[in-house]
XYZ file of C-alpha atoms in Angstrom:
599
model
C 39.111 59.820 79.681
C 37.463 60.821 82.966
C 40.349 59.307 85.043
C 42.828 61.890 82.745
C 40.644 64.962 82.660
C 40.476 64.378 87.095
C 44.242 64.181 86.956
C 44.497 67.277 85.048
C 42.387 69.107 87.677
C 44.215 67.984 90.646
C 47.719 69.219 88.607
C 45.884 72.355 87.998
C 45.336 72.673 91.471
C 48.330 71.805 93.078
C 50.058 73.833 90.269
C 48.255 77.158 91.737
C 48.900 75.883 95.433
C 52.452 75.895 94.784
C 52.376 79.213 92.751
C 50.344 80.877 95.481
C 53.058 79.553 98.407
C 55.461 81.085 95.821
C 53.930 84.673 95.455
C 53.169 84.471 99.917
C 56.936 83.235 100.053
C 58.178 86.018 97.822
C 56.360 88.592 99.369
C 57.400 87.591 102.544
C 61.102 88.012 101.378
C 60.645 91.188 99.778
C 58.841 92.877 103.016
C 61.563 90.985 105.010
C 64.025 93.045 107.668
C 67.131 94.458 105.987
C 68.562 94.967 109.409
C 68.424 93.904 113.117
C 68.009 96.725 114.643
C 70.896 98.140 117.139
C 73.891 100.000 117.261
C 76.868 98.016 115.998
C 81.074 99.206 115.827
C 83.044 98.253 112.749
C 86.861 99.065 112.098
C 88.362 99.779 108.901
C 92.463 100.472 108.041
C 93.218 104.038 107.010
C 96.323 105.691 106.779
C 98.008 105.879 109.967
C 95.957 103.265 112.240
C 92.513 101.724 112.779
C 89.363 104.017 112.221
C 86.287 102.891 114.368
C 82.936 103.766 113.586
C 79.056 103.145 115.491
C 76.503 102.812 113.229
C 72.930 102.913 114.574
C 69.754 101.303 112.027
C 66.332 100.377 112.883
C 65.024 97.332 110.788
C 64.918 99.100 107.297
C 67.235 102.099 107.678
C 70.712 103.269 108.710
C 69.941 105.956 110.646
C 73.281 107.406 112.594
C 77.130 106.853 112.035
C 79.922 108.241 114.167
C 83.377 108.193 113.625
C 84.676 107.309 117.005
C 88.527 107.055 116.670
C 90.656 107.574 114.464
C 94.319 108.594 113.729
C 93.466 110.069 110.114
C 95.709 113.254 109.252
C 93.800 116.721 109.967
C 92.924 118.858 107.318
C 93.396 115.786 104.554
C 90.967 113.410 106.424
C 88.297 115.808 107.265
C 86.154 115.628 104.184
C 86.238 111.803 104.510
C 85.559 111.428 107.852
C 82.976 114.246 108.000
C 81.158 114.273 105.216
C 81.029 110.191 104.057
C 78.880 109.297 106.714
C 76.245 111.593 105.908
C 76.229 110.303 102.154
C 76.270 106.741 103.354
C 72.828 107.711 105.277
C 71.441 109.643 102.249
C 72.178 106.451 99.927
C 71.305 104.047 102.540
C 73.993 101.968 101.063
C 78.047 101.797 100.682
C 78.215 102.658 96.790
C 79.941 105.956 98.073
C 82.778 107.471 96.193
C 85.659 108.053 97.837
C 87.057 111.284 98.628
C 89.876 113.208 96.532
C 92.505 113.256 98.164
C 91.757 111.281 101.456
C 91.132 107.712 99.707
C 93.100 105.466 102.012
C 90.722 107.366 104.864
C 87.335 107.087 102.580
C 87.768 103.029 102.274
C 88.890 102.721 106.025
C 84.922 104.580 106.826
C 83.648 102.332 103.829
C 85.224 99.248 105.258
C 84.353 99.887 109.303
C 80.748 100.881 108.239
C 80.041 97.905 105.601
C 81.912 95.202 108.869
C 79.196 96.860 111.522
C 76.316 96.644 109.040
C 77.309 92.966 108.250
C 77.298 92.282 112.233
C 73.498 93.656 111.682
C 72.842 91.155 109.139
C 73.010 93.657 105.783
C 73.327 92.217 102.542
C 76.648 93.988 101.800
C 76.882 93.681 98.304
C 73.575 95.044 97.529
C 74.564 97.805 99.656
C 77.445 98.441 98.164
C 75.100 98.623 94.707
C 73.001 101.806 96.288
C 74.747 105.287 95.524
C 73.696 108.849 96.935
C 71.555 110.419 94.198
C 72.899 113.588 92.315
C 70.574 116.304 90.483
C 72.098 116.449 86.797
C 74.180 119.298 86.331
C 72.365 122.414 85.279
C 72.417 123.383 81.306
C 72.597 126.774 82.229
C 76.132 128.913 82.407
C 76.752 131.059 85.877
C 78.854 134.082 85.090
C 80.779 135.425 88.073
C 83.613 138.559 88.052
C 85.997 139.744 90.029
C 89.321 141.706 90.084
C 91.680 138.496 90.179
C 90.426 134.680 89.306
C 93.068 132.162 90.880
C 93.347 128.972 89.687
C 94.260 126.319 92.304
C 93.703 126.583 95.868
C 96.737 125.105 97.365
C 100.209 126.950 99.029
C 100.853 128.911 95.873
C 96.941 129.564 94.809
C 95.831 131.019 98.278
C 99.080 133.065 99.152
C 98.198 134.461 95.802
C 94.640 135.104 96.513
C 95.773 137.010 100.071
C 98.026 139.140 98.354
C 96.070 139.881 95.232
C 93.212 141.232 98.193
C 95.763 142.935 100.822
C 96.424 144.903 97.183
C 93.031 146.137 96.406
C 91.405 143.024 94.448
C 88.415 141.211 94.680
C 89.582 137.530 94.708
C 87.623 134.065 93.472
C 89.518 131.325 93.912
C 88.678 127.873 91.567
C 89.971 124.773 93.573
C 88.956 121.595 91.661
C 89.026 119.170 94.333
C 86.639 119.018 97.101
C 88.793 120.553 99.287
C 91.630 123.604 99.596
C 95.103 122.575 100.525
C 96.622 121.002 97.710
C 100.373 119.404 98.189
C 101.086 121.940 101.119
C 98.328 120.539 102.808
C 100.102 117.224 102.983
C 103.769 118.257 102.693
C 106.054 118.058 105.566
C 106.125 121.993 105.390
C 109.840 122.707 105.930
C 110.499 126.066 104.352
C 114.119 127.066 103.796
C 115.150 131.030 104.830
C 118.093 132.383 105.932
C 116.882 133.456 109.352
C 119.946 135.350 111.142
C 117.950 135.403 115.095
C 117.090 131.663 115.152
C 120.370 130.468 113.068
C 122.971 132.155 115.547
C 120.901 130.912 118.440
C 121.895 127.533 117.443
C 125.104 128.184 116.324
C 124.323 128.322 112.234
C 126.069 130.583 110.108
C 124.240 131.299 106.917
C 123.916 133.939 104.522
C 121.138 134.670 101.228
C 124.320 134.491 98.951
C 124.893 130.711 100.313
C 121.269 130.176 99.962
C 121.636 131.184 96.356
C 124.502 129.437 95.301
C 123.121 126.010 96.940
C 119.938 126.344 94.686
C 121.959 127.792 91.604
C 124.488 124.986 91.908
C 122.038 122.332 93.222
C 119.941 122.999 90.176
C 123.364 122.393 87.956
C 123.115 126.087 87.070
C 119.668 125.525 84.942
C 117.640 127.574 86.961
C 117.233 130.988 86.292
C 119.380 133.254 88.504
C 117.106 136.165 88.580
C 114.624 134.039 89.613
C 116.571 132.445 91.921
C 117.749 135.528 93.588
C 113.637 136.518 93.899
C 113.209 133.385 95.907
C 116.568 133.749 98.076
C 116.223 137.521 99.040
C 112.430 137.310 99.696
C 112.259 133.490 101.721
C 112.597 135.370 104.892
C 110.640 138.447 104.712
C 107.559 136.359 103.133
C 108.111 134.089 106.703
C 107.443 137.298 108.453
C 104.236 138.188 106.373
C 102.800 134.808 107.624
C 103.664 135.629 111.162
C 101.525 139.104 110.708
C 98.858 137.426 109.318
C 99.420 134.228 112.590
C 100.985 131.769 111.653
C 103.967 130.309 114.225
C 106.670 128.452 113.267
C 109.057 126.948 115.916
C 112.179 128.383 116.916
C 114.502 125.621 115.935
C 115.785 124.915 112.440
C 116.625 122.074 111.055
C 118.368 120.371 107.654
C 115.887 118.785 105.683
C 115.968 116.093 103.068
C 118.679 117.234 100.214
C 118.196 120.823 101.669
C 122.132 120.970 101.887
C 121.883 123.568 105.021
C 120.217 123.735 108.349
C 117.874 126.636 107.066
C 114.565 124.907 107.081
C 111.584 126.025 109.328
C 109.149 124.234 110.941
C 105.456 125.592 111.190
C 103.944 125.156 114.679
C 100.666 123.370 113.122
C 101.225 120.027 112.136
C 102.174 119.162 108.038
C 100.951 122.190 105.681
C 98.297 123.336 108.043
C 99.576 125.870 109.055
C 100.292 127.507 105.447
C 96.297 126.576 104.533
C 94.528 127.521 107.712
C 96.603 131.099 108.014
C 95.287 132.094 104.230
C 91.651 130.582 104.836
C 91.195 132.367 108.076
C 91.952 135.284 106.575
C 90.184 134.771 103.248
C 86.814 133.945 106.033
C 87.137 137.229 107.328
C 87.392 138.922 103.969
C 84.577 136.538 102.384
C 82.562 139.583 101.369
C 85.652 140.216 98.758
C 87.131 136.645 98.463
C 85.493 133.340 97.220
C 86.119 129.842 97.115
C 84.895 127.336 94.803
C 85.865 123.224 95.440
C 84.749 120.949 93.479
C 85.032 123.617 90.549
C 87.739 122.543 87.596
C 88.832 125.407 85.465
C 88.619 123.856 82.071
C 90.369 126.763 79.832
C 91.526 130.149 79.748
C 89.325 132.968 78.356
C 91.687 135.546 75.472
C 90.032 138.784 74.446
C 92.508 140.736 72.092
C 95.104 138.414 72.974
C 95.189 139.061 76.646
C 93.730 136.720 79.290
C 90.632 138.236 80.802
C 88.893 134.992 82.544
C 88.463 131.479 82.801
C 85.862 128.984 81.890
C 85.220 126.072 84.639
C 83.045 123.064 85.528
C 81.189 122.412 88.697
C 78.882 120.046 90.128
C 76.570 122.826 89.153
C 76.650 123.226 85.545
C 79.446 125.624 83.575
C 80.885 128.990 85.059
C 82.122 132.081 83.160
C 84.491 133.605 85.368
C 85.523 136.969 84.436
C 88.852 138.891 85.613
C 88.854 142.648 85.675
C 92.771 142.945 86.316
C 94.061 139.233 85.980
C 94.206 135.672 85.898
C 96.847 133.507 87.944
C 97.936 129.547 87.556
C 98.904 127.704 90.065
C 97.780 124.161 90.241
C 100.941 122.795 91.035
C 102.742 119.911 89.168
C 102.077 116.939 87.051
C 103.851 114.262 89.666
C 100.292 112.388 89.646
C 99.727 112.301 86.000
C 102.051 108.834 85.096
C 101.074 109.882 80.811
C 102.588 113.122 81.673
C 105.602 112.660 83.050
C 106.218 109.496 81.010
C 105.794 111.759 78.157
C 108.649 114.351 79.177
C 111.233 111.687 81.543
C 114.534 111.555 79.791
C 116.596 111.428 82.884
C 115.093 108.720 85.300
C 114.210 104.415 84.403
C 110.885 104.221 83.516
C 108.218 106.333 86.211
C 105.294 104.289 84.939
C 105.116 102.068 88.218
C 106.371 104.638 90.587
C 103.901 105.910 92.994
C 104.154 109.397 93.996
C 104.319 111.406 96.924
C 101.890 113.948 95.252
C 98.022 114.544 96.277
C 95.732 113.226 93.281
C 94.699 116.716 92.321
C 98.456 117.218 90.898
C 97.931 116.122 87.206
C 99.498 119.288 84.963
C 95.994 121.019 83.953
C 97.090 124.358 84.484
C 100.411 123.054 82.081
C 97.642 121.763 79.041
C 95.682 125.005 79.433
C 98.407 127.461 79.145
C 100.251 125.683 76.975
C 96.657 126.038 74.514
C 97.312 129.774 74.496
C 100.993 129.713 73.950
C 102.429 129.988 77.299
C 105.711 128.479 76.763
C 106.726 125.748 78.901
C 110.511 125.062 80.034
C 112.754 121.807 81.552
C 109.581 119.664 81.521
C 111.999 116.919 81.669
C 113.107 117.863 85.000
C 111.119 116.067 87.672
C 112.177 114.852 90.758
C 112.646 111.926 92.751
C 112.906 111.170 96.311
C 114.660 108.125 98.195
C 111.759 108.646 100.827
C 108.329 106.881 99.857
C 106.315 104.356 101.992
C 107.185 101.492 100.494
C 102.743 100.451 100.157
C 101.801 104.040 98.995
C 104.419 105.937 97.662
C 103.906 109.262 100.360
C 106.160 110.585 102.805
C 104.158 109.475 105.612
C 105.941 106.929 108.173
C 109.709 108.981 107.388
C 110.778 108.355 110.860
C 113.877 110.834 110.323
C 113.890 114.117 112.260
C 116.741 115.805 110.881
C 119.708 114.849 108.255
C 122.158 115.243 110.327
C 121.231 112.083 112.401
C 120.381 109.350 110.576
C 121.174 106.744 107.935
C 120.313 104.746 105.370
C 120.994 101.041 104.931
C 120.571 98.535 101.901
C 118.850 95.013 102.553
C 122.320 93.784 103.249
C 122.966 96.538 106.100
C 125.399 98.603 104.242
C 125.379 102.217 103.639
C 125.280 103.216 100.055
C 125.532 106.899 99.823
C 125.983 110.308 101.740
C 122.932 110.958 103.192
C 123.082 114.786 102.897
C 123.776 114.658 99.130
C 121.234 116.356 96.489
C 118.026 114.544 96.040
C 118.410 112.834 92.558
C 121.765 111.616 93.563
C 120.240 109.681 96.769
C 117.739 108.452 94.919
C 119.977 107.502 92.005
C 122.312 105.200 93.943
C 119.167 103.903 96.017
C 117.887 102.051 92.404
C 121.423 100.431 92.496
C 120.480 98.362 95.527
C 118.492 95.339 95.841
C 114.870 96.263 95.085
C 115.593 100.031 95.330
C 115.117 99.739 98.931
C 116.194 101.168 102.155
C 115.870 101.298 105.737
C 116.237 104.272 107.223
C 118.513 104.251 111.018
C 118.574 106.613 114.205
C 118.609 106.154 118.154
C 116.645 107.921 121.070
C 118.778 111.714 120.107
C 115.820 111.420 117.393
C 112.928 110.468 119.767
C 113.700 111.008 123.048
C 110.197 109.638 124.149
C 108.025 107.643 122.005
C 105.300 110.416 122.140
C 107.833 112.762 119.879
C 106.197 113.330 116.493
C 107.398 113.395 113.496
C 106.789 115.705 110.526
C 103.989 114.169 109.420
C 102.318 114.257 112.637
C 102.797 110.885 113.854
C 104.169 109.791 116.841
C 107.020 107.238 116.764
C 105.027 104.742 119.253
C 102.230 105.147 116.820
C 104.605 104.049 113.546
C 106.046 101.183 115.962
C 102.405 99.839 117.050
C 101.733 100.127 113.326
C 104.546 98.055 111.868
C 105.329 101.108 109.797
C 108.710 101.470 112.275
C 110.413 99.080 114.207
C 112.371 99.578 117.290
C 114.917 97.361 119.731
C 117.170 98.294 122.535
C 120.392 97.193 120.675
C 121.440 96.737 117.226
C 121.700 93.538 116.500
C 118.078 92.676 117.546
C 117.199 95.724 115.134
C 118.403 94.114 112.492
C 117.237 90.786 113.215
C 113.896 92.409 113.288
C 113.760 93.956 109.891
C 116.098 91.048 108.498
C 119.487 92.369 107.541
C 122.928 91.356 108.568
C 123.290 92.439 112.157
C 127.318 93.040 111.815
C 127.224 94.971 108.964
C 124.644 97.212 110.624
C 127.060 97.267 113.543
C 129.843 98.201 111.949
C 128.143 100.614 109.495
C 126.734 102.765 112.629
C 129.900 102.765 113.952
C 131.988 103.991 111.313
C 129.434 106.636 111.228
C 129.515 107.538 114.680
C 133.536 107.495 114.782
C 133.258 110.086 112.060
C 130.910 112.574 114.310
C 133.354 112.231 116.850
C 136.330 113.513 114.155
C 133.887 115.556 112.412
C 135.412 114.146 109.570
C 134.445 113.469 105.576
C 133.490 109.721 105.529
C 133.993 107.568 102.642
C 130.725 108.427 100.740
C 131.544 112.641 101.064
C 129.611 113.407 104.456
C 129.900 116.445 106.208
C 126.852 116.800 108.188
C 126.708 115.327 111.680
C 125.465 116.293 114.921
C 125.076 113.160 117.278
C 126.228 109.398 117.488
C 123.488 106.467 116.748
C 124.156 105.198 120.009
C 121.617 105.647 122.310
C 118.342 103.017 122.903
C 116.126 102.610 121.632
C 117.588 102.292 118.072
C 114.511 102.455 115.457
C 114.309 101.634 111.677
C 112.188 102.391 108.915
C 111.699 100.961 105.035
C 111.223 103.724 102.419
C 111.481 103.792 98.258
C 112.021 105.933 95.436
C 108.934 108.079 94.879
C 107.674 110.447 92.775
C 108.214 114.225 94.264
C 108.118 117.063 92.214
C 108.158 118.503 88.622
C 111.040 121.332 88.328
C 109.129 122.093 84.574
C 106.352 123.941 84.073
C 105.471 127.264 82.890
C 107.907 129.966 81.847
C 107.540 133.252 84.127
C 109.676 136.588 84.397
C 110.625 138.104 87.950
C 106.661 139.487 88.249
C 105.394 136.072 87.796
C 103.747 136.965 84.257
C 103.775 134.507 81.958
C 105.836 134.632 78.501
C 104.643 133.211 75.777
C 107.218 130.808 72.754
C 108.885 134.243 71.736
C 109.831 135.313 75.445
C 106.820 138.098 75.419
C 104.469 138.799 78.455
C 101.118 137.379 77.809
C 99.097 139.988 79.498
C 96.779 139.438 81.882
C 98.224 136.190 82.952
C 100.024 135.061 85.977
C 101.934 132.141 87.299
C 103.329 130.844 90.557
C 104.335 127.549 92.243
C 105.631 124.081 91.119
C 102.979 124.905 87.956
C 106.158 126.817 86.582
C 109.479 126.192 85.557
C 112.870 127.439 85.334
C 113.489 128.421 88.875
C 114.690 124.974 90.373
C 117.010 123.804 87.017
C 117.766 120.026 87.317
C 117.150 119.589 91.675
C 114.825 121.327 94.054
C 116.753 121.550 96.926
C 114.777 120.073 100.064
C 112.677 123.161 101.463
C 112.873 125.029 98.836
C 109.609 124.149 97.453
C 107.575 125.872 100.248
C 109.476 129.277 99.671
C 109.189 129.191 96.271
C 105.044 128.335 96.208
C 104.710 131.434 99.025
C 106.969 134.356 97.599
C 105.899 133.795 93.891
C 102.494 133.368 94.895
C 102.744 136.496 96.791
C 104.258 138.572 94.034
C 101.966 137.326 91.215
C 98.542 138.305 93.509
C 100.473 141.446 94.153
C 101.233 141.755 90.572
C 97.687 140.726 89.402
C 95.829 143.292 91.471
C 97.381 145.868 90.006
C 97.849 145.101 86.434
C 96.435 147.394 84.257
C 97.555 146.078 80.707
């Protein structure tokens, strides 16, 4: 019995010793350092190449993050580049939401910081669970008032805001995304307008009537002729309006994909930054009478006595009630980014469920839903435009190597041409769907890129695209064909036939009539493209004053709309280059009329 007691006591002692040792080990583990102090470099893959960061850590804290190198798109990626490092430091972790509209840039930063912290010996999975703390939204309701409230901070909304202020109104702009710009910011920014001075310098004959006819017939005569006439008559005066505020356009005009004529103006600043910067510079100069609220989502139009008098919205700080003295302008863009909605209305294409889009993430049709809820009439909703120019991985227009319609051809996976490359966008896209894997190559030569640092319409140099594997370069067509895996003989024959038509000026077998240079001067280039959802021609019905009409064709007092959220202008097919003209012209008209509204 005594022996048993001695054994039991010994076991208890051993158990206590082991327990103490375990506690000591646990304590040591909990007090262990999180990082090996120092500075570490990490890299991540962004939309335009590598993003490189430097992360500084102490034993238990991330103290600094610097973005050393990146080629991300100006304006689009700014919030990710500037804000994400601060959020990571605040959270002391990697469980940070990506910035809406800059997802790939955000992921690149998170990947780069994660790689750097891994070098510092961090537990990456544990860091991914740490998120930036946010105060819960206030339960209070904040009220604001202005003469004009604009829903949407893209090109149409900002044009309307500036125009309204120029006509004497105080203005509040609501933008649900973390930044202004919308689709305008990431567009190729080609703007169609008949411009005698610039066009005559290039030997281009044009007229406003021709622009009208091509727009009307290009949409199969479904567009409202009165709205189209407003568009083409005011396209160039609106360019002059933009120039009066400091915006600059290049002197040389071009034919944009599906534009049908060389009347497209290219801004000096890349992408759509010229438009957005012009408007925002004006707004900043007049900030006592103009306010822009980002991260603020409009949810409902406020009606009183059958008139729109304001907007309900939500922000990180709680609910907002925005009262308008004169009018509310809807400029929220289309619904190409809303898969469910485009599937609901699509009648003209194969399933759009799995197609990517060129649009920014905010293009989800919110304005259409708000307008419909108060009886606004929606027209042409089934008219959804696809482009044959999507990036195979993202659906975006970035990486598109073409510089103008006249100087490139499309070939399929066999190396054969299959369509008139100067045709309407729907014609080209339908032809692309009939090719193997709905896939094509854009082929051009050094006429488009005299040097490797020449940039496309998305501010990407051809050398950068080749380095990143998004374009291919060769000194011969045969070598180019081998690089991209197509039949060399077919490619050479396709180019030779094209060059023959350039020489003779004759219409080719596909009906092509737009030519400028032969494809005959090395280096030769190729870029891959697929169909992508681009523009929704349907939307809110408006009159020539940009007033919203109800289901009975009557004006809804106090409500205006402009831009892609509207329908009735482009018919079945929008001409390339007409969107920037549309949003600018009708944004300006909506702002002016809303400012003067006395209904």
